[in-house]
PDB file of C-alpha atoms and ligand atoms in Angstrom:
ATOM      1  CA  MET A   1      20.916 -20.769  -8.029  1.00 34.00           C
ATOM      2  CA  GLU A   2      18.833 -17.703  -8.727  1.00 36.00           C
ATOM      3  CA  ASN A   3      19.859 -14.118  -8.739  1.00 37.00           C
ATOM      4  CA  ASP A   4      20.124 -12.890  -5.137  1.00 36.00           C
ATOM      5  CA  ASP A   5      22.073  -9.676  -5.452  1.00 35.00           C
ATOM      6  CA  LEU A   6      21.951  -6.962  -2.827  1.00 36.00           C
ATOM      7  CA  ARG A   7      19.954  -4.392  -4.725  1.00 36.00           C
ATOM      8  CA  LEU A   8      17.013  -3.149  -2.739  1.00 40.00           C
ATOM      9  CA  VAL A   9      16.346  -0.153  -4.929  1.00 42.00           C
ATOM     10  CA  PRO A  10      12.864  -0.475  -6.430  1.00 43.00           C
ATOM     11  CA  THR A  11      12.790  -1.295 -10.121  1.00 42.00           C
ATOM     12  CA  PRO A  12      12.237   1.817 -12.249  1.00 43.00           C
ATOM     13  CA  VAL A  13       8.796   1.615 -13.763  1.00 43.00           C
ATOM     14  CA  ALA A  14       8.388   4.439 -16.253  1.00 43.00           C
ATOM     15  CA  ALA A  15      10.250   4.854 -19.528  1.00 44.00           C
ATOM     16  CA  ALA A  16      10.595   8.588 -18.868  1.00 45.00           C
ATOM     17  CA  PRO A  17      13.502   9.713 -16.655  1.00 46.00           C
ATOM     18  CA  ILE A  18      12.550   9.273 -13.020  1.00 54.00           C
ATOM     19  CA  ASP A  19      12.696  12.191 -10.637  1.00 59.00           C
ATOM     20  CA  THR A  20      14.423  10.525  -7.677  1.00 71.00           C
ATOM     21  CA  ASP A  21      12.966  13.153  -5.346  1.00 88.00           C
ATOM     22  CA  LEU A  22       9.518  11.871  -6.187  1.00 96.00           C
ATOM     23  CA  PRO A  23       8.524   8.610  -4.523  1.00 98.00           C
ATOM     24  CA  GLN A  24       7.505   6.028  -7.120  1.00 98.00           C
ATOM     25  CA  HIS A  25       5.479   4.027  -4.628  1.00 98.00           C
ATOM     26  CA  ILE A  26       3.606   5.503  -1.662  1.00 99.00           C
ATOM     27  CA  ALA A  27       2.001   3.235   0.942  1.00 99.00           C
ATOM     28  CA  VAL A  28      -0.533   4.730   3.345  1.00 99.00           C
ATOM     29  CA  ILE A  29      -2.107   3.740   6.645  1.00 99.00           C
ATOM     30  CA  MET A  30      -5.229   5.863   6.644  1.00 98.00           C
ATOM     31  CA  ASP A  31      -5.792   6.160  10.375  1.00 98.00           C
ATOM     32  CA  GLY A  32      -7.933   8.424  12.525  1.00 98.00           C
ATOM     33  CA  ASN A  33     -11.443   8.125  11.059  1.00 98.00           C
ATOM     34  CA  GLY A  34     -12.960   7.195  14.427  1.00 98.00           C
ATOM     35  CA  ARG A  35     -11.284  10.034  16.306  1.00 98.00           C
ATOM     36  CA  TRP A  36     -12.249  12.491  13.573  1.00 98.00           C
ATOM     37  CA  ALA A  37     -15.886  11.485  14.037  1.00 98.00           C
ATOM     38  CA  THR A  38     -15.743  11.656  17.843  1.00 98.00           C
ATOM     39  CA  ARG A  39     -14.161  15.114  17.703  1.00 98.00           C
ATOM     40  CA  ASN A  40     -16.942  16.265  15.430  1.00 98.00           C
ATOM     41  CA  GLY A  41     -19.664  14.797  17.644  1.00 98.00           C
ATOM     42  CA  LEU A  42     -20.527  12.119  15.059  1.00 98.00           C
ATOM     43  CA  PRO A  43     -20.710   8.318  15.156  1.00 97.00           C
ATOM     44  CA  ARG A  44     -17.527   6.494  14.041  1.00 97.00           C
ATOM     45  CA  VAL A  45     -19.205   5.393  10.807  1.00 96.00           C
ATOM     46  CA  ALA A  46     -19.418   9.039   9.718  1.00 98.00           C
ATOM     47  CA  GLY A  47     -15.620   9.166  10.011  1.00 98.00           C
ATOM     48  CA  HIS A  48     -15.275   6.165   7.729  1.00 98.00           C
ATOM     49  CA  ARG A  49     -17.598   7.761   5.179  1.00 98.00           C
ATOM     50  CA  ARG A  50     -15.521  10.950   5.199  1.00 98.00           C
ATOM     51  CA  GLY A  51     -12.458   8.739   4.946  1.00 98.00           C
ATOM     52  CA  VAL A  52     -13.690   7.480   1.581  1.00 98.00           C
ATOM     53  CA  ASP A  53     -13.798  11.080   0.283  1.00 98.00           C
ATOM     54  CA  ALA A  54     -10.187  11.522   1.401  1.00 98.00           C
ATOM     55  CA  VAL A  55      -9.239   8.317  -0.454  1.00 98.00           C
ATOM     56  CA  LYS A  56     -10.806   9.593  -3.683  1.00 98.00           C
ATOM     57  CA  ALA A  57      -8.934  12.889  -3.357  1.00 98.00           C
ATOM     58  CA  LEU A  58      -5.636  11.104  -2.657  1.00 98.00           C
ATOM     59  CA  VAL A  59      -6.008   8.864  -5.719  1.00 98.00           C
ATOM     60  CA  GLU A  60      -6.657  11.907  -7.908  1.00 98.00           C
ATOM     61  CA  ASN A  61      -3.763  13.837  -6.396  1.00 98.00           C
ATOM     62  CA  CYS A  62      -1.306  10.967  -6.821  1.00 98.00           C
ATOM     63  CA  ALA A  63      -2.376  10.529 -10.446  1.00 98.00           C
ATOM     64  CA  ARG A  64      -1.948  14.265 -11.056  1.00 98.00           C
ATOM     65  CA  ARG A  65       1.483  14.200  -9.414  1.00 98.00           C
ATOM     66  CA  LYS A  66       2.440  11.251 -11.622  1.00 97.00           C
ATOM     67  CA  ILE A  67       3.149   8.873  -8.769  1.00 98.00           C
ATOM     68  CA  PRO A  68       2.896   5.458 -10.422  1.00 98.00           C
ATOM     69  CA  TYR A  69       2.156   3.273  -7.374  1.00 98.00           C
ATOM     70  CA  LEU A  70      -0.168   3.896  -4.450  1.00 98.00           C
ATOM     71  CA  THR A  71      -0.998   1.236  -1.849  1.00 99.00           C
ATOM     72  CA  LEU A  72      -3.678   1.819   0.776  1.00 98.00           C
ATOM     73  CA  PHE A  73      -4.418  -0.091   3.978  1.00 98.00           C
ATOM     74  CA  ALA A  74      -8.224  -0.244   4.104  1.00 98.00           C
ATOM     75  CA  PHE A  75      -8.938  -3.098   6.525  1.00 98.00           C
ATOM     76  CA  SER A  76      -6.432  -5.092   8.545  1.00 98.00           C
ATOM     77  CA  SER A  77      -6.584  -8.757   9.531  1.00 98.00           C
ATOM     78  CA  GLU A  78      -6.900  -7.448  13.104  1.00 98.00           C
ATOM     79  CA  ASN A  79      -9.808  -5.080  12.368  1.00 98.00           C
ATOM     80  CA  TRP A  80     -12.262  -8.017  12.671  1.00 98.00           C
ATOM     81  CA  LYS A  81     -11.840  -7.538  16.423  1.00 98.00           C
ATOM     82  CA  ARG A  82     -13.868  -4.311  16.239  1.00 98.00           C
ATOM     83  CA  PRO A  83     -17.564  -4.194  17.175  1.00 97.00           C
ATOM     84  CA  SER A  84     -19.465  -6.228  14.595  1.00 97.00           C
ATOM     85  CA  ALA A  85     -21.599  -3.265  13.477  1.00 97.00           C
ATOM     86  CA  GLU A  86     -18.455  -1.288  12.602  1.00 97.00           C
ATOM     87  CA  VAL A  87     -16.907  -4.256  10.764  1.00 97.00           C
ATOM     88  CA  LYS A  88     -20.137  -4.700   8.814  1.00 97.00           C
ATOM     89  CA  LEU A  89     -20.245  -1.042   7.839  1.00 97.00           C
ATOM     90  CA  LEU A  90     -16.585  -1.004   6.794  1.00 97.00           C
ATOM     91  CA  LEU A  91     -17.122  -4.016   4.540  1.00 96.00           C
ATOM     92  CA  GLU A  92     -20.310  -2.520   3.092  1.00 97.00           C
ATOM     93  CA  LEU A  93     -18.463   0.709   2.354  1.00 97.00           C
ATOM     94  CA  LEU A  94     -15.709  -1.218   0.618  1.00 96.00           C
ATOM     95  CA  THR A  95     -18.200  -3.119  -1.491  1.00 96.00           C
ATOM     96  CA  SER A  96     -20.161  -0.032  -2.473  1.00 96.00           C
ATOM     97  CA  VAL A  97     -16.982   1.854  -3.404  1.00 96.00           C
ATOM     98  CA  LEU A  98     -15.925  -1.099  -5.554  1.00 93.00           C
ATOM     99  CA  GLU A  99     -19.336  -1.023  -7.244  1.00 93.00           C
ATOM    100  CA  SER A 100     -19.479   2.711  -7.803  1.00 96.00           C
ATOM    101  CA  GLU A 101     -15.875   3.734  -8.506  1.00 97.00           C
ATOM    102  CA  VAL A 102     -14.337   1.044 -10.702  1.00 98.00           C
ATOM    103  CA  ARG A 103     -15.624   2.478 -13.971  1.00 97.00           C
ATOM    104  CA  LYS A 104     -14.234   5.890 -13.145  1.00 97.00           C
ATOM    105  CA  LEU A 105     -10.888   4.366 -12.180  1.00 98.00           C
ATOM    106  CA  HIS A 106     -10.844   2.527 -15.501  1.00 98.00           C
ATOM    107  CA  GLU A 107     -11.629   5.708 -17.443  1.00 98.00           C
ATOM    108  CA  ASN A 108      -8.715   7.357 -15.691  1.00 98.00           C
ATOM    109  CA  ASP A 109      -6.297   4.562 -16.670  1.00 98.00           C
ATOM    110  CA  VAL A 110      -5.950   3.283 -13.084  1.00 98.00           C
ATOM    111  CA  CYS A 111      -4.978  -0.364 -12.568  1.00 98.00           C
ATOM    112  CA  LEU A 112      -6.691  -1.655  -9.414  1.00 98.00           C
ATOM    113  CA  ARG A 113      -5.369  -4.544  -7.342  1.00 98.00           C
ATOM    114  CA  ILE A 114      -6.817  -5.891  -4.121  1.00 98.00           C
ATOM    115  CA  ILE A 115      -4.440  -7.718  -1.791  1.00 98.00           C
ATOM    116  CA  GLY A 116      -5.218  -9.615   1.399  1.00 98.00           C
ATOM    117  CA  ASN A 117      -6.841 -12.831   2.503  1.00 98.00           C
ATOM    118  CA  LEU A 118     -10.019 -12.776   0.433  1.00 97.00           C
ATOM    119  CA  SER A 119     -11.238 -16.196   1.587  1.00 96.00           C
ATOM    120  CA  ARG A 120     -13.342 -14.560   4.290  1.00 95.00           C
ATOM    121  CA  PHE A 121     -15.357 -12.532   1.797  1.00 96.00           C
ATOM    122  CA  SER A 122     -18.590 -13.595   0.152  1.00 95.00           C
ATOM    123  CA  PRO A 123     -18.542 -15.029  -3.407  1.00 96.00           C
ATOM    124  CA  ARG A 124     -20.313 -11.842  -4.562  1.00 95.00           C
ATOM    125  CA  VAL A 125     -17.557  -9.587  -3.194  1.00 96.00           C
ATOM    126  CA  ARG A 126     -14.850 -11.872  -4.563  1.00 97.00           C
ATOM    127  CA  LEU A 127     -16.495 -11.699  -7.992  1.00 97.00           C
ATOM    128  CA  LEU A 128     -16.667  -7.898  -7.801  1.00 96.00           C
ATOM    129  CA  ILE A 129     -12.949  -7.835  -6.997  1.00 97.00           C
ATOM    130  CA  ARG A 130     -12.090 -10.255  -9.794  1.00 98.00           C
ATOM    131  CA  ASN A 131     -14.090  -8.245 -12.346  1.00 97.00           C
ATOM    132  CA  ALA A 132     -12.576  -4.943 -11.230  1.00 98.00           C
ATOM    133  CA  GLN A 133      -9.055  -6.329 -11.515  1.00 98.00           C
ATOM    134  CA  GLU A 134      -9.805  -7.903 -14.880  1.00 98.00           C
ATOM    135  CA  LEU A 135     -11.293  -4.679 -16.272  1.00 98.00           C
ATOM    136  CA  THR A 136      -8.398  -2.468 -15.175  1.00 98.00           C
ATOM    137  CA  ARG A 137      -5.443  -4.840 -15.534  1.00 98.00           C
ATOM    138  CA  SER A 138      -3.919  -3.204 -18.638  1.00 98.00           C
ATOM    139  CA  ASN A 139      -4.139   0.337 -17.270  1.00 98.00           C
ATOM    140  CA  SER A 140      -0.877   1.976 -16.367  1.00 96.00           C
ATOM    141  CA  SER A 141      -1.162   5.612 -15.272  1.00 97.00           C
ATOM    142  CA  LEU A 142      -1.588   4.714 -11.617  1.00 98.00           C
ATOM    143  CA  ASN A 143      -1.276   1.320  -9.963  1.00 98.00           C
ATOM    144  CA  LEU A 144      -3.683   1.458  -7.065  1.00 98.00           C
ATOM    145  CA  THR A 145      -3.458  -1.407  -4.588  1.00 98.00           C
ATOM    146  CA  VAL A 146      -5.963  -1.698  -1.760  1.00 98.00           C
ATOM    147  CA  ALA A 147      -5.152  -3.996   1.164  1.00 98.00           C
ATOM    148  CA  VAL A 148      -8.244  -5.613   2.687  1.00 98.00           C
ATOM    149  CA  ASN A 149      -8.171  -8.285   5.366  1.00 98.00           C
ATOM    150  CA  TYR A 150      -4.447  -7.810   4.950  1.00 98.00           C
ATOM    151  CA  GLY A 151      -1.708  -8.443   7.475  1.00 98.00           C
ATOM    152  CA  GLY A 152       2.034  -8.369   6.877  1.00 98.00           C
ATOM    153  CA  ARG A 153       2.401 -11.592   8.855  1.00 98.00           C
ATOM    154  CA  TRP A 154      -0.357 -13.224   6.808  1.00 98.00           C
ATOM    155  CA  ASP A 155       1.481 -12.213   3.616  1.00 98.00           C
ATOM    156  CA  VAL A 156       4.813 -13.697   4.766  1.00 98.00           C
ATOM    157  CA  THR A 157       3.008 -16.834   5.986  1.00 98.00           C
ATOM    158  CA  GLN A 158       1.126 -17.437   2.734  1.00 98.00           C
ATOM    159  CA  ALA A 159       4.373 -16.942   0.781  1.00 98.00           C
ATOM    160  CA  CYS A 160       6.101 -19.532   3.032  1.00 98.00           C
ATOM    161  CA  ARG A 161       3.213 -21.932   2.479  1.00 98.00           C
ATOM    162  CA  GLN A 162       3.438 -21.632  -1.325  1.00 98.00           C
ATOM    163  CA  ILE A 163       7.216 -22.136  -1.286  1.00 98.00           C
ATOM    164  CA  ALA A 164       6.894 -25.116   1.081  1.00 98.00           C
ATOM    165  CA  GLN A 165       4.396 -26.702  -1.308  1.00 98.00           C
ATOM    166  CA  GLN A 166       6.874 -26.314  -4.178  1.00 98.00           C
ATOM    167  CA  VAL A 167       9.585 -27.909  -2.043  1.00 98.00           C
ATOM    168  CA  ALA A 168       7.231 -30.770  -1.146  1.00 98.00           C
ATOM    169  CA  HIS A 169       6.543 -31.346  -4.854  1.00 98.00           C
ATOM    170  CA  GLY A 170      10.260 -31.358  -5.548  1.00 98.00           C
ATOM    171  CA  ASP A 171       9.960 -28.263  -7.767  1.00 98.00           C
ATOM    172  CA  ILE A 172      12.443 -26.222  -5.773  1.00 97.00           C
ATOM    173  CA  ASP A 173      15.591 -27.027  -3.812  1.00 98.00           C
ATOM    174  CA  PRO A 174      15.457 -25.464  -0.298  1.00 98.00           C
ATOM    175  CA  ALA A 175      19.070 -24.317  -0.779  1.00 98.00           C
ATOM    176  CA  ALA A 176      17.925 -22.238  -3.765  1.00 98.00           C
ATOM    177  CA  ILE A 177      15.380 -20.220  -1.761  1.00 98.00           C
ATOM    178  CA  SER A 178      16.531 -16.603  -1.756  1.00 98.00           C
ATOM    179  CA  LYS A 179      14.911 -13.348  -0.757  1.00 98.00           C
ATOM    180  CA  ASP A 180      13.901 -12.944  -4.406  1.00 98.00           C
ATOM    181  CA  THR A 181      12.014 -16.250  -4.143  1.00 98.00           C
ATOM    182  CA  VAL A 182      10.146 -14.936  -1.120  1.00 98.00           C
ATOM    183  CA  ALA A 183       9.454 -11.573  -2.800  1.00 98.00           C
ATOM    184  CA  ARG A 184       7.990 -13.367  -5.816  1.00 98.00           C
ATOM    185  CA  HIS A 185       5.447 -15.113  -3.582  1.00 98.00           C
ATOM    186  CA  MET A 186       4.348 -12.051  -1.643  1.00 98.00           C
ATOM    187  CA  SER A 187       0.982 -10.618  -2.633  1.00 98.00           C
ATOM    188  CA  THR A 188       2.847  -7.506  -3.842  1.00 98.00           C
ATOM    189  CA  SER A 189       5.120  -9.427  -6.226  1.00 98.00           C
ATOM    190  CA  GLU A 190       4.142  -7.177  -9.146  1.00 97.00           C
ATOM    191  CA  LEU A 191       4.891  -3.953  -7.263  1.00 98.00           C
ATOM    192  CA  PRO A 192       8.163  -2.207  -6.480  1.00 98.00           C
ATOM    193  CA  GLU A 193       8.891  -1.795  -2.768  1.00 98.00           C
ATOM    194  CA  PRO A 194       7.327   1.344  -1.255  1.00 98.00           C
ATOM    195  CA  ASP A 195       9.623   4.370  -1.223  1.00 98.00           C
ATOM    196  CA  LEU A 196       7.483   6.396   1.156  1.00 98.00           C
ATOM    197  CA  PHE A 197       5.143   5.250   3.906  1.00 99.00           C
ATOM    198  CA  ILE A 198       2.625   7.725   5.313  1.00 99.00           C
ATOM    199  CA  ARG A 199       0.600   7.122   8.457  1.00 99.00           C
ATOM    200  CA  THR A 200      -1.993   9.662   9.526  1.00 99.00           C
ATOM    201  CA  GLY A 201      -3.699   9.864  12.910  1.00 98.00           C
ATOM    202  CA  GLY A 202      -0.652  10.360  15.123  1.00 98.00           C
ATOM    203  CA  GLU A 203       0.317   6.757  15.922  1.00 98.00           C
ATOM    204  CA  ARG A 204       3.942   5.833  15.221  1.00 98.00           C
ATOM    205  CA  ARG A 205       3.555   2.195  14.281  1.00 98.00           C
ATOM    206  CA  ILE A 206       3.268  -0.146  11.314  1.00 98.00           C
ATOM    207  CA  SER A 207       0.262  -2.150  12.644  1.00 98.00           C
ATOM    208  CA  ASN A 208       1.095  -5.282  10.624  1.00 98.00           C
ATOM    209  CA  PHE A 209       1.082  -3.517   7.232  1.00 99.00           C
ATOM    210  CA  LEU A 210       3.766  -4.297   4.622  1.00 98.00           C
ATOM    211  CA  LEU A 211       6.349  -5.837   6.961  1.00 98.00           C
ATOM    212  CA  TRP A 212       8.543  -7.534   4.357  1.00 98.00           C
ATOM    213  CA  GLN A 213       8.207  -4.828   1.715  1.00 98.00           C
ATOM    214  CA  MET A 214       9.025  -1.829   3.922  1.00 98.00           C
ATOM    215  CA  ALA A 215      12.536  -2.923   4.927  1.00 98.00           C
ATOM    216  CA  TYR A 216      13.986   0.268   3.383  1.00 98.00           C
ATOM    217  CA  THR A 217      10.939   2.483   3.056  1.00 98.00           C
ATOM    218  CA  GLU A 218      11.136   6.056   4.357  1.00 98.00           C
ATOM    219  CA  LEU A 219       8.610   6.538   7.148  1.00 98.00           C
ATOM    220  CA  TYR A 220       6.483   9.659   7.551  1.00 98.00           C
ATOM    221  CA  PHE A 221       3.998  10.201  10.366  1.00 98.00           C
ATOM    222  CA  THR A 222       1.498  13.008  10.690  1.00 98.00           C
ATOM    223  CA  ASP A 223      -1.017  13.879  13.402  1.00 98.00           C
ATOM    224  CA  THR A 224      -3.596  14.858  10.756  1.00 98.00           C
ATOM    225  CA  LEU A 225      -6.613  12.574  11.035  1.00 99.00           C
ATOM    226  CA  TRP A 226      -7.343  10.702   7.804  1.00 99.00           C
ATOM    227  CA  PRO A 227     -10.579  12.536   6.800  1.00 98.00           C
ATOM    228  CA  ASP A 228      -8.654  15.837   7.089  1.00 98.00           C
ATOM    229  CA  PHE A 229      -5.749  14.670   4.875  1.00 98.00           C
ATOM    230  CA  THR A 230      -5.423  17.031   1.904  1.00 98.00           C
ATOM    231  CA  ASP A 231      -3.104  17.548  -1.034  1.00 98.00           C
ATOM    232  CA  ASP A 232      -1.097  19.938   1.172  1.00 98.00           C
ATOM    233  CA  ASP A 233      -0.445  17.092   3.607  1.00 98.00           C
ATOM    234  CA  LEU A 234       0.611  14.879   0.700  1.00 98.00           C
ATOM    235  CA  ALA A 235       2.932  17.646  -0.520  1.00 98.00           C
ATOM    236  CA  LYS A 236       4.520  17.864   2.955  1.00 98.00           C
ATOM    237  CA  ALA A 237       5.149  14.111   3.024  1.00 98.00           C
ATOM    238  CA  ILE A 238       6.698  14.196  -0.463  1.00 98.00           C
ATOM    239  CA  GLU A 239       8.792  17.203   0.528  1.00 98.00           C
ATOM    240  CA  SER A 240      10.064  15.345   3.597  1.00 98.00           C
ATOM    241  CA  PHE A 241      10.922  12.358   1.394  1.00 98.00           C
ATOM    242  CA  ALA A 242      12.909  14.581  -0.986  1.00 97.00           C
ATOM    243  CA  HIS A 243      15.204  15.557   1.894  1.00 96.00           C
ATOM    244  CA  ARG A 244      16.028  12.027   2.987  1.00 97.00           C
ATOM    245  CA  GLN A 245      19.247  10.323   1.973  1.00 96.00           C
ATOM    246  CA  ARG A 246      18.550   6.662   1.246  1.00 96.00           C
ATOM    247  CA  ARG A 247      21.720   4.745   1.989  1.00 97.00           C
ATOM    248  CA  PHE A 248      20.630   1.094   1.826  1.00 97.00           C
ATOM    249  CA  GLY A 249      23.457   0.221   4.208  1.00 97.00           C
ATOM    250  CA  GLN A 250      26.158   2.273   2.495  1.00 97.00           C
ATOM    251  CA  THR A 251      27.911   5.318   3.920  1.00 97.00           C
ATOM    252  CA  SER A 252      26.734   8.818   3.159  1.00 97.00           C
ATOM    253  CA  GLU A 253      29.984   9.481   1.229  1.00 97.00           C
ATOM    254  CA  GLN A 254      29.438   6.454  -0.998  1.00 97.00           C
ATOM    255  CA  VAL A 255      25.905   7.534  -1.824  1.00 96.00           C
ATOM    256  CA  THR A 256      26.985  11.095  -2.604  1.00 96.00           C
ATOM    257  CA  ALA A 257      29.827   9.861  -4.856  1.00 97.00           C
ATOM    258  CA  ALA A 258      27.506   7.478  -6.729  1.00 96.00           C
ATOM    259  CA  HIS A 259      24.984  10.277  -7.195  1.00 92.00           C
ATOM    260  CA  ARG A 260      27.707  12.599  -8.583  1.00 95.00           C
ATOM    261  CA  ALA A 261      28.964   9.922 -10.964  1.00 96.00           C
ATOM    262  CA  GLN A 262      25.423   9.336 -12.206  1.00 92.00           C
ATOM    263  CA  ASN A 263      24.863  13.025 -12.906  1.00 90.00           C
ATOM    264  CA  ALA A 264      28.317  13.612 -14.505  1.00 88.00           C
TER     265      ALA A 264
HETATM  266  C1  IPE B 301      -8.806   3.948  10.205  1.00 82.47           C
HETATM  267  O1  IPE B 301      -9.424   4.735  11.169  1.00 82.47           O
HETATM  268  C2  IPE B 301      -9.789   3.122   9.433  1.00 82.47           C
HETATM  269  C3  IPE B 301      -9.697   1.672   9.683  1.00 82.47           C
HETATM  270  C4  IPE B 301      -8.915   1.086  10.539  1.00 82.47           C
HETATM  271  C5  IPE B 301     -10.530   0.835   8.871  1.00 82.47           C
HETATM  272  P1  IPE B 301      -9.793   4.166  12.598  1.00 82.47           P
HETATM  273  O2  IPE B 301     -11.161   3.621  12.561  1.00 82.47           O
HETATM  274  O3  IPE B 301      -8.742   3.241  13.092  1.00 82.47           O
HETATM  275  O4  IPE B 301      -9.783   5.504  13.440  1.00 82.47           O
HETATM  276  P2  IPE B 301      -9.260   5.684  14.938  1.00 82.47           P
HETATM  277  O5  IPE B 301      -7.840   5.219  14.992  1.00 82.47           O
HETATM  278  O6  IPE B 301     -10.149   4.853  15.809  1.00 82.47           O
HETATM  279  O7  IPE B 301      -9.395   7.147  15.178  1.00 82.47           O
HETATM  280  C1  IPE B 302      -4.379   0.225  10.869  1.00 82.47           C
HETATM  281  O1  IPE B 302      -5.128   1.045  11.710  1.00 82.47           O
HETATM  282  C2  IPE B 302      -5.264  -0.449   9.867  1.00 82.47           C
HETATM  283  C3  IPE B 302      -5.917   0.404   8.876  1.00 82.47           C
HETATM  284  C4  IPE B 302      -5.831   1.697   8.736  1.00 82.47           C
HETATM  285  C5  IPE B 302      -6.735  -0.302   7.937  1.00 82.47           C
HETATM  286  P1  IPE B 302      -5.643   0.556  13.132  1.00 82.47           P
HETATM  287  O2  IPE B 302      -6.386   1.701  13.705  1.00 82.47           O
HETATM  288  O3  IPE B 302      -6.356  -0.735  13.006  1.00 82.47           O
HETATM  289  O4  IPE B 302      -4.274   0.310  13.918  1.00 82.47           O
HETATM  290  P2  IPE B 302      -3.999   0.159  15.481  1.00 82.47           P
HETATM  291  O5  IPE B 302      -4.982  -0.832  16.004  1.00 82.47           O
HETATM  292  O6  IPE B 302      -4.189   1.503  16.097  1.00 82.47           O
HETATM  293  O7  IPE B 302      -2.568  -0.296  15.578  1.00 82.47           O
HETATM  294 MG1   MG B 303      -7.045   3.508  14.186  1.00 82.47          MG
END
């Protein structure tokens, strides 16, 4: 039987003492590019282009703030339903950013991971992704994960499929399947769970992002449209996080007592 204890606190990642007020892993739904463009009298694609600038700024700001994990939702498994010209442009943008930014990420000690169902992408794009991950795999200042053709339900489903295959081969006893087993087969198995989730663009929903991983993530919503998201907005989200009490099912008194004991 494997270890299935009740800890949901993300594993500490840095050797240095961790500032618990600072989220170690931020996950972001970057929403509102289309509305930003419409409001500025521009085609939607212009919003996506400006969105890329906001992504670059966020990556730099997270690195500067010493946030070790950042996960971005770039293209959902449902976004294929958009007009084909928009889908095409979004995928072209993704590819060109991969081509132009990877070296800079590497120079800045950023480890890049791409998660999602990559089977729908061309061999050329899959090779670009593989090379980028290979080049940056030993970097450790910032772990940047980009979710493309990603869906939370897809992630849970592919984990189930892998576990079922192991059961079919007799490698694992169904009675031994725990939540740790499932977590190990999720595409985020190398990442701690997100501490803070930010969604821009005013919608208050998860839109099939990290469904399994965000069981205890603090949620933060802002009306700011993604291309307008600045370091001040990031600071506000982090500030909001610092005022939350994460109880993981315990009472407030228990959490306060544990905190006191830790700091004694
Ligand atoms: C987010 O902005 C980018 C992607 C989904 C790829 P949207 O394109 O969803 O912008 P709105 O929600 O239509 O304003
Ligand atoms: C979520 O935004 C996906 C990404 C930002 C990549 P959407 O704009 O697709 O979400 P819905 O459709 O409004 O829920
Ligand atoms: Mg949207």
